[in-house]
Amino acid sequence: MIFFITTSCMILGLIIALSYLRFRIDKQDKTRSYASWLVHKTKLVFKISTWVNIKKTYNSWKTHHYSGYKKWIFIGSTLSYLVLFISGFLFSALGLIRLQGVPLLIHVSFGGIFASCAALTLLFRSGDYQFESSPFIISGLFWLFVLSVFILVLTAITMMLPFVSLLWIQTAFIFHRYSAIISVISISLLIFFTLKKSDNK
Ligand code: HEM
């Protein structure tokens, strides 16, 4: 129950925080109140053009930062993270049941893909997120995401080791759940501030 409440607060808090930040920097709609701006933007979510723009942004980021075979690392890490997010949170957050059976199998399989792609991404991209060469908020969020992914992988492995005591598995499970929440918050804010930085260029 606590995880259900925490996850719901996380998702709601992120939507309110990021939408309000976006509303504050949105120069076009200065006449609107936050509430009518939010209704207007929510309607846009159901428009095809919005998803076409998201795909364009995704592809331009991929082309710019992941040339040649590296594009598969970007595709692998982003799509597997999405599957892990949906499979991990759907059951525990909405269904109030533990992740199990086929969904757990999907979760663990994509977990392997994600862990490998995340390691390669760190190899190729960590240089761009040094505190000396990039804004503090962006580097800070990037390394917070890396730390949460490291704990996610470590706890996932711990949960699957046969010789580990039940107490360790239960502790690892709790750490896994809450580092999943930290990974979602940090990556959402990282995407937000990265897009804001490229908007300001
Ligand atoms: C890195 C690779 C990953 C592996 C191998 C992995 C594996 C697992 C395993 C084995 C469980 C425990 C299932 C159980 O005992 O009930 C689990 C639970 C969970 N995972 Fe992951 N996971 C990974 C990454 C992630 C990521 C990136 C997220 C979120 C963005 C995530 C979110 C969750 C959540 C929310 C649960 C709890 C589900 C519940 O409450 O029943 N996992 N994961």
mmCIF file of C-alpha atoms and ligand atoms in Angstrom:
data_model
loop_
_atom_site.group_PDB
_atom_site.id
_atom_site.type_symbol
_atom_site.label_atom_id
_atom_site.label_comp_id
_atom_site.label_asym_id
_atom_site.label_seq_id
_atom_site.Cartn_x
_atom_site.Cartn_y
_atom_site.Cartn_z
ATOM 1 C CA MET A 1 0.000 0.000 0.000
ATOM 2 C CA ILE A 2 2.840 2.418 0.883
ATOM 3 C CA PHE A 3 4.470 1.774 -2.506
ATOM 4 C CA PHE A 4 1.133 2.399 -4.244
ATOM 5 C CA ILE A 5 0.769 5.759 -2.467
ATOM 6 C CA THR A 6 4.433 6.691 -3.080
ATOM 7 C CA THR A 7 4.218 5.791 -6.776
ATOM 8 C CA SER A 8 0.956 7.717 -7.246
ATOM 9 C CA CYS A 9 2.437 10.774 -5.495
ATOM 10 C CA MET A 10 5.542 10.456 -7.667
ATOM 11 C CA ILE A 11 3.648 10.371 -10.932
ATOM 12 C CA LEU A 12 1.226 13.140 -9.888
ATOM 13 C CA GLY A 13 4.037 15.271 -8.448
ATOM 14 C CA LEU A 14 6.087 14.927 -11.634
ATOM 15 C CA ILE A 15 3.152 15.897 -13.866
ATOM 16 C CA ILE A 16 2.342 18.981 -11.743
ATOM 17 C CA ALA A 17 6.000 20.056 -11.283
ATOM 18 C CA LEU A 18 7.063 19.624 -14.918
ATOM 19 C CA SER A 19 3.865 21.107 -16.358
ATOM 20 C CA TYR A 20 4.082 24.135 -14.046
ATOM 21 C CA LEU A 21 7.779 24.644 -14.932
ATOM 22 C CA ARG A 22 6.830 24.408 -18.630
ATOM 23 C CA PHE A 23 3.929 26.846 -18.105
ATOM 24 C CA ARG A 24 6.312 29.356 -16.488
ATOM 25 C CA ILE A 25 8.740 29.297 -19.432
ATOM 26 C CA ASP A 26 6.063 29.100 -22.147
ATOM 27 C CA LYS A 27 6.262 32.567 -23.733
ATOM 28 C CA GLN A 28 3.405 32.052 -26.209
ATOM 29 C CA ASP A 29 0.589 31.526 -23.729
ATOM 30 C CA LYS A 30 1.145 34.373 -21.240
ATOM 31 C CA THR A 31 -2.575 35.249 -21.271
ATOM 32 C CA ARG A 32 -3.760 31.856 -20.005
ATOM 33 C CA SER A 33 -4.074 30.731 -16.394
ATOM 34 C CA TYR A 34 -2.152 27.583 -15.412
ATOM 35 C CA ALA A 35 -5.391 25.563 -15.289
ATOM 36 C CA SER A 36 -6.577 26.523 -18.797
ATOM 37 C CA TRP A 37 -3.020 26.081 -20.125
ATOM 38 C CA LEU A 38 -2.965 22.546 -18.642
ATOM 39 C CA VAL A 39 -6.354 21.688 -20.206
ATOM 40 C CA HIS A 40 -5.090 23.012 -23.562
ATOM 41 C CA LYS A 41 -1.856 20.984 -23.362
ATOM 42 C CA THR A 42 -3.711 17.845 -22.196
ATOM 43 C CA LYS A 43 -5.878 18.034 -25.329
ATOM 44 C CA LEU A 44 -2.668 18.190 -27.414
ATOM 45 C CA VAL A 45 -1.591 14.818 -25.967
ATOM 46 C CA PHE A 46 -4.376 13.172 -27.972
ATOM 47 C CA LYS A 47 -3.238 14.826 -31.239
ATOM 48 C CA ILE A 48 -1.150 12.788 -33.732
ATOM 49 C CA SER A 49 1.001 15.874 -34.444
ATOM 50 C CA THR A 50 2.224 15.860 -30.815
ATOM 51 C CA TRP A 51 3.488 12.278 -31.142
ATOM 52 C CA VAL A 52 5.032 13.056 -34.533
ATOM 53 C CA ASN A 53 6.975 15.897 -32.828
ATOM 54 C CA ILE A 54 8.044 13.605 -29.971
ATOM 55 C CA LYS A 55 9.301 11.064 -32.549
ATOM 56 C CA LYS A 56 11.153 13.862 -34.427
ATOM 57 C CA THR A 57 12.859 14.997 -31.185
ATOM 58 C CA TYR A 58 13.716 11.377 -30.323
ATOM 59 C CA ASN A 59 15.217 10.749 -33.803
ATOM 60 C CA SER A 60 17.161 14.021 -33.911
ATOM 61 C CA TRP A 61 18.677 13.292 -30.468
ATOM 62 C CA LYS A 62 19.558 9.760 -31.631
ATOM 63 C CA THR A 63 21.147 10.968 -34.887
ATOM 64 C CA HIS A 64 23.080 13.750 -33.137
ATOM 65 C CA HIS A 65 24.486 11.723 -30.216
ATOM 66 C CA TYR A 66 24.398 8.084 -31.366
ATOM 67 C CA SER A 67 25.827 7.757 -34.889
ATOM 68 C CA GLY A 68 26.243 4.446 -36.772
ATOM 69 C CA TYR A 69 25.805 1.262 -34.727
ATOM 70 C CA LYS A 70 25.495 3.294 -31.499
ATOM 71 C CA LYS A 71 21.897 4.148 -32.465
ATOM 72 C CA TRP A 72 20.974 0.573 -31.403
ATOM 73 C CA ILE A 73 22.311 1.295 -27.906
ATOM 74 C CA PHE A 74 20.022 4.342 -27.673
ATOM 75 C CA ILE A 75 17.020 2.434 -29.050
ATOM 76 C CA GLY A 76 17.802 -0.549 -26.759
ATOM 77 C CA SER A 77 18.159 1.517 -23.590
ATOM 78 C CA THR A 78 15.138 3.771 -24.174
ATOM 79 C CA LEU A 79 12.667 1.064 -25.263
ATOM 80 C CA SER A 80 13.780 -1.450 -22.599
ATOM 81 C CA TYR A 81 13.502 1.258 -19.904
ATOM 82 C CA LEU A 82 9.942 1.974 -21.076
ATOM 83 C CA VAL A 83 9.047 -1.741 -20.841
ATOM 84 C CA LEU A 84 10.632 -1.943 -17.360
ATOM 85 C CA PHE A 85 8.756 1.156 -16.206
ATOM 86 C CA ILE A 86 5.396 -0.132 -17.457
ATOM 87 C CA SER A 87 5.885 -3.744 -16.275
ATOM 88 C CA GLY A 88 7.398 -2.641 -12.935
ATOM 89 C CA PHE A 89 4.873 0.014 -11.942
ATOM 90 C CA LEU A 90 1.681 -1.177 -13.604
ATOM 91 C CA PHE A 91 1.160 -4.133 -11.279
ATOM 92 C CA SER A 92 2.356 -2.696 -8.021
ATOM 93 C CA ALA A 93 0.964 0.787 -8.577
ATOM 94 C CA LEU A 94 -2.350 0.138 -10.262
ATOM 95 C CA GLY A 95 -3.066 -3.501 -9.552
ATOM 96 C CA LEU A 96 -1.821 -3.589 -6.023
ATOM 97 C CA ILE A 97 -0.372 -7.024 -6.835
ATOM 98 C CA ARG A 98 3.252 -8.208 -7.061
ATOM 99 C CA LEU A 99 4.954 -8.394 -10.443
ATOM 100 C CA GLN A 100 4.789 -12.110 -11.315
ATOM 101 C CA GLY A 101 4.450 -14.731 -14.099
ATOM 102 C CA VAL A 102 4.842 -13.616 -17.726
ATOM 103 C CA PRO A 103 5.085 -9.894 -16.858
ATOM 104 C CA LEU A 104 7.962 -10.705 -14.456
ATOM 105 C CA LEU A 105 9.657 -12.732 -17.202
ATOM 106 C CA ILE A 106 9.295 -9.801 -19.607
ATOM 107 C CA HIS A 107 10.588 -7.458 -16.898
ATOM 108 C CA VAL A 108 13.677 -9.531 -16.148
ATOM 109 C CA SER A 109 14.426 -10.170 -19.874
ATOM 110 C CA PHE A 110 14.261 -6.473 -20.762
ATOM 111 C CA GLY A 111 16.193 -5.819 -17.551
ATOM 112 C CA GLY A 112 19.144 -7.641 -19.092
ATOM 113 C CA ILE A 113 18.910 -5.588 -22.302
ATOM 114 C CA PHE A 114 18.621 -2.376 -20.308
ATOM 115 C CA ALA A 115 21.588 -3.185 -18.042
ATOM 116 C CA SER A 116 23.862 -3.879 -21.052
ATOM 117 C CA CYS A 117 22.726 -0.798 -23.008
ATOM 118 C CA ALA A 118 23.009 1.402 -19.898
ATOM 119 C CA ALA A 119 26.619 0.250 -19.374
ATOM 120 C CA LEU A 120 27.494 1.026 -23.021
ATOM 121 C CA THR A 121 25.744 4.416 -22.824
ATOM 122 C CA LEU A 122 27.840 5.245 -19.775
ATOM 123 C CA LEU A 123 30.969 4.243 -21.720
ATOM 124 C CA PHE A 124 30.158 6.462 -24.712
ATOM 125 C CA ARG A 125 28.321 9.389 -23.149
ATOM 126 C CA SER A 126 29.565 9.947 -19.583
ATOM 127 C CA GLY A 127 32.194 12.403 -20.891
ATOM 128 C CA ASP A 128 29.386 14.799 -21.950
ATOM 129 C CA TYR A 129 28.055 14.964 -18.371
ATOM 130 C CA GLN A 130 31.189 16.018 -16.514
ATOM 131 C CA PHE A 131 30.396 18.817 -14.004
ATOM 132 C CA GLU A 132 33.115 20.990 -15.580
ATOM 133 C CA SER A 133 31.642 20.844 -19.080
ATOM 134 C CA SER A 134 27.876 20.759 -18.545
ATOM 135 C CA PRO A 135 25.312 22.718 -16.419
ATOM 136 C CA PHE A 136 25.244 21.431 -12.829
ATOM 137 C CA ILE A 137 21.526 20.514 -12.873
ATOM 138 C CA ILE A 138 21.975 18.362 -16.018
ATOM 139 C CA SER A 139 25.159 16.588 -14.815
ATOM 140 C CA GLY A 140 23.670 16.125 -11.335
ATOM 141 C CA LEU A 141 20.479 14.533 -12.702
ATOM 142 C CA PHE A 142 22.464 12.348 -15.131
ATOM 143 C CA TRP A 143 24.666 10.927 -12.336
ATOM 144 C CA LEU A 144 21.657 10.519 -10.010
ATOM 145 C CA PHE A 145 20.010 8.463 -12.777
ATOM 146 C CA VAL A 146 23.219 6.413 -13.204
ATOM 147 C CA LEU A 147 23.329 5.761 -9.431
ATOM 148 C CA SER A 148 19.661 4.669 -9.365
ATOM 149 C CA VAL A 149 20.234 2.344 -12.362
ATOM 150 C CA PHE A 150 23.299 0.883 -10.610
ATOM 151 C CA ILE A 151 21.185 0.132 -7.502
ATOM 152 C CA LEU A 152 18.390 -1.286 -9.723
ATOM 153 C CA VAL A 153 20.787 -3.717 -11.420
ATOM 154 C CA LEU A 154 22.538 -4.647 -8.143
ATOM 155 C CA THR A 155 19.259 -5.324 -6.319
ATOM 156 C CA ALA A 156 17.819 -7.235 -9.286
ATOM 157 C CA ILE A 157 20.871 -9.528 -9.311
ATOM 158 C CA THR A 158 20.662 -9.883 -5.510
ATOM 159 C CA MET A 159 16.975 -10.876 -5.729
ATOM 160 C CA MET A 160 17.834 -13.630 -8.208
ATOM 161 C CA LEU A 161 20.821 -15.200 -6.395
ATOM 162 C CA PRO A 162 19.954 -18.665 -4.943
ATOM 163 C CA PHE A 163 22.165 -18.488 -1.841
ATOM 164 C CA VAL A 164 20.865 -15.126 -0.543
ATOM 165 C CA SER A 165 18.701 -15.089 2.632
ATOM 166 C CA LEU A 166 15.049 -14.063 2.468
ATOM 167 C CA LEU A 167 15.825 -10.925 4.510
ATOM 168 C CA TRP A 168 18.355 -9.830 1.870
ATOM 169 C CA ILE A 169 15.857 -10.504 -0.931
ATOM 170 C CA GLN A 170 13.139 -8.506 0.834
ATOM 171 C CA THR A 171 15.573 -5.643 1.529
ATOM 172 C CA ALA A 172 16.824 -5.699 -2.077
ATOM 173 C CA PHE A 173 13.213 -5.663 -3.292
ATOM 174 C CA ILE A 174 12.444 -2.495 -1.283
ATOM 175 C CA PHE A 175 15.646 -0.809 -2.536
ATOM 176 C CA HIS A 176 14.753 -1.895 -6.088
ATOM 177 C CA ARG A 177 11.278 -0.368 -5.873
ATOM 178 C CA TYR A 178 12.440 2.997 -4.492
ATOM 179 C CA SER A 179 15.479 3.291 -6.766
ATOM 180 C CA ALA A 180 13.025 2.687 -9.622
ATOM 181 C CA ILE A 181 11.092 5.755 -8.408
ATOM 182 C CA ILE A 182 14.310 7.818 -8.177
ATOM 183 C CA SER A 183 15.285 6.692 -11.700
ATOM 184 C CA VAL A 184 11.906 7.855 -13.088
ATOM 185 C CA ILE A 185 12.088 11.247 -11.339
ATOM 186 C CA SER A 186 15.735 11.883 -12.344
ATOM 187 C CA ILE A 187 15.305 10.846 -16.006
ATOM 188 C CA SER A 188 12.069 12.909 -16.366
ATOM 189 C CA LEU A 189 13.767 16.026 -14.948
ATOM 190 C CA LEU A 190 16.913 15.353 -17.052
ATOM 191 C CA ILE A 191 14.827 15.208 -20.259
ATOM 192 C CA PHE A 192 12.952 18.371 -19.212
ATOM 193 C CA PHE A 193 16.073 20.448 -18.485
ATOM 194 C CA THR A 194 17.909 19.101 -21.578
ATOM 195 C CA LEU A 195 14.991 20.148 -23.845
ATOM 196 C CA LYS A 196 14.825 23.519 -22.055
ATOM 197 C CA LYS A 197 18.584 23.997 -22.659
ATOM 198 C CA SER A 198 18.207 23.195 -26.388
ATOM 199 C CA ASP A 199 15.134 25.542 -26.572
ATOM 200 C CA ASN A 200 17.276 28.383 -25.174
ATOM 201 C CA LYS A 201 19.942 27.918 -27.878
HETATM 202 C C1 HEM B 1 18.087 -3.353 -14.683
HETATM 203 C C2 HEM B 1 17.450 -4.373 -14.843
HETATM 204 C C3 HEM B 1 16.281 -4.873 -14.009
HETATM 205 C C4 HEM B 1 16.043 -6.153 -13.607
HETATM 206 C C5 HEM B 1 16.879 -7.379 -13.930
HETATM 207 C C6 HEM B 1 14.830 -6.135 -12.794
HETATM 208 C C7 HEM B 1 14.301 -7.256 -12.138
HETATM 209 C C8 HEM B 1 13.276 -7.167 -11.218
HETATM 210 C C9 HEM B 1 12.873 -8.273 -10.352
HETATM 211 C C10 HEM B 1 13.499 -9.669 -10.355
HETATM 212 C C11 HEM B 1 11.848 -7.800 -9.572
HETATM 213 C C12 HEM B 1 11.199 -8.511 -8.404
HETATM 214 C C13 HEM B 1 10.005 -9.209 -8.653
HETATM 215 C C14 HEM B 1 9.518 -9.861 -7.365
HETATM 216 O O1 HEM B 1 10.287 -10.512 -6.675
HETATM 217 O O2 HEM B 1 8.378 -9.644 -7.112
HETATM 218 C C15 HEM B 1 11.596 -6.430 -9.956
HETATM 219 C C16 HEM B 1 10.617 -5.644 -9.384
HETATM 220 C C17 HEM B 1 10.365 -4.345 -9.793
HETATM 221 N N1 HEM B 1 11.058 -3.646 -10.760
HETATM 222 FE FE1 HEM B 1 12.682 -4.239 -11.741
HETATM 223 N N2 HEM B 1 14.314 -4.852 -12.750
HETATM 224 C C18 HEM B 1 15.169 -4.049 -13.497
HETATM 225 C C19 HEM B 1 15.029 -2.708 -13.736
HETATM 226 C C20 HEM B 1 13.921 -1.974 -13.372
HETATM 227 C C21 HEM B 1 13.658 -0.606 -13.796
HETATM 228 C C22 HEM B 1 14.568 0.228 -14.717
HETATM 229 C C23 HEM B 1 12.476 -0.226 -13.222
HETATM 230 C C24 HEM B 1 11.718 1.075 -13.335
HETATM 231 C C25 HEM B 1 11.867 2.025 -14.109
HETATM 232 C C26 HEM B 1 12.009 -1.355 -12.423
HETATM 233 C C27 HEM B 1 10.865 -1.348 -11.663
HETATM 234 C C28 HEM B 1 10.481 -2.384 -10.847
HETATM 235 C C29 HEM B 1 9.370 -2.289 -9.907
HETATM 236 C C30 HEM B 1 8.485 -1.080 -9.704
HETATM 237 C C31 HEM B 1 9.311 -3.517 -9.230
HETATM 238 C C32 HEM B 1 8.333 -3.907 -8.110
HETATM 239 C C33 HEM B 1 7.176 -4.654 -8.673
HETATM 240 C C34 HEM B 1 6.225 -5.051 -7.562
HETATM 241 O O3 HEM B 1 5.912 -4.201 -6.746
HETATM 242 O O4 HEM B 1 5.821 -6.180 -7.548
HETATM 243 N N3 HEM B 1 12.913 -2.399 -12.540
HETATM 244 N N4 HEM B 1 12.478 -6.066 -10.957
#
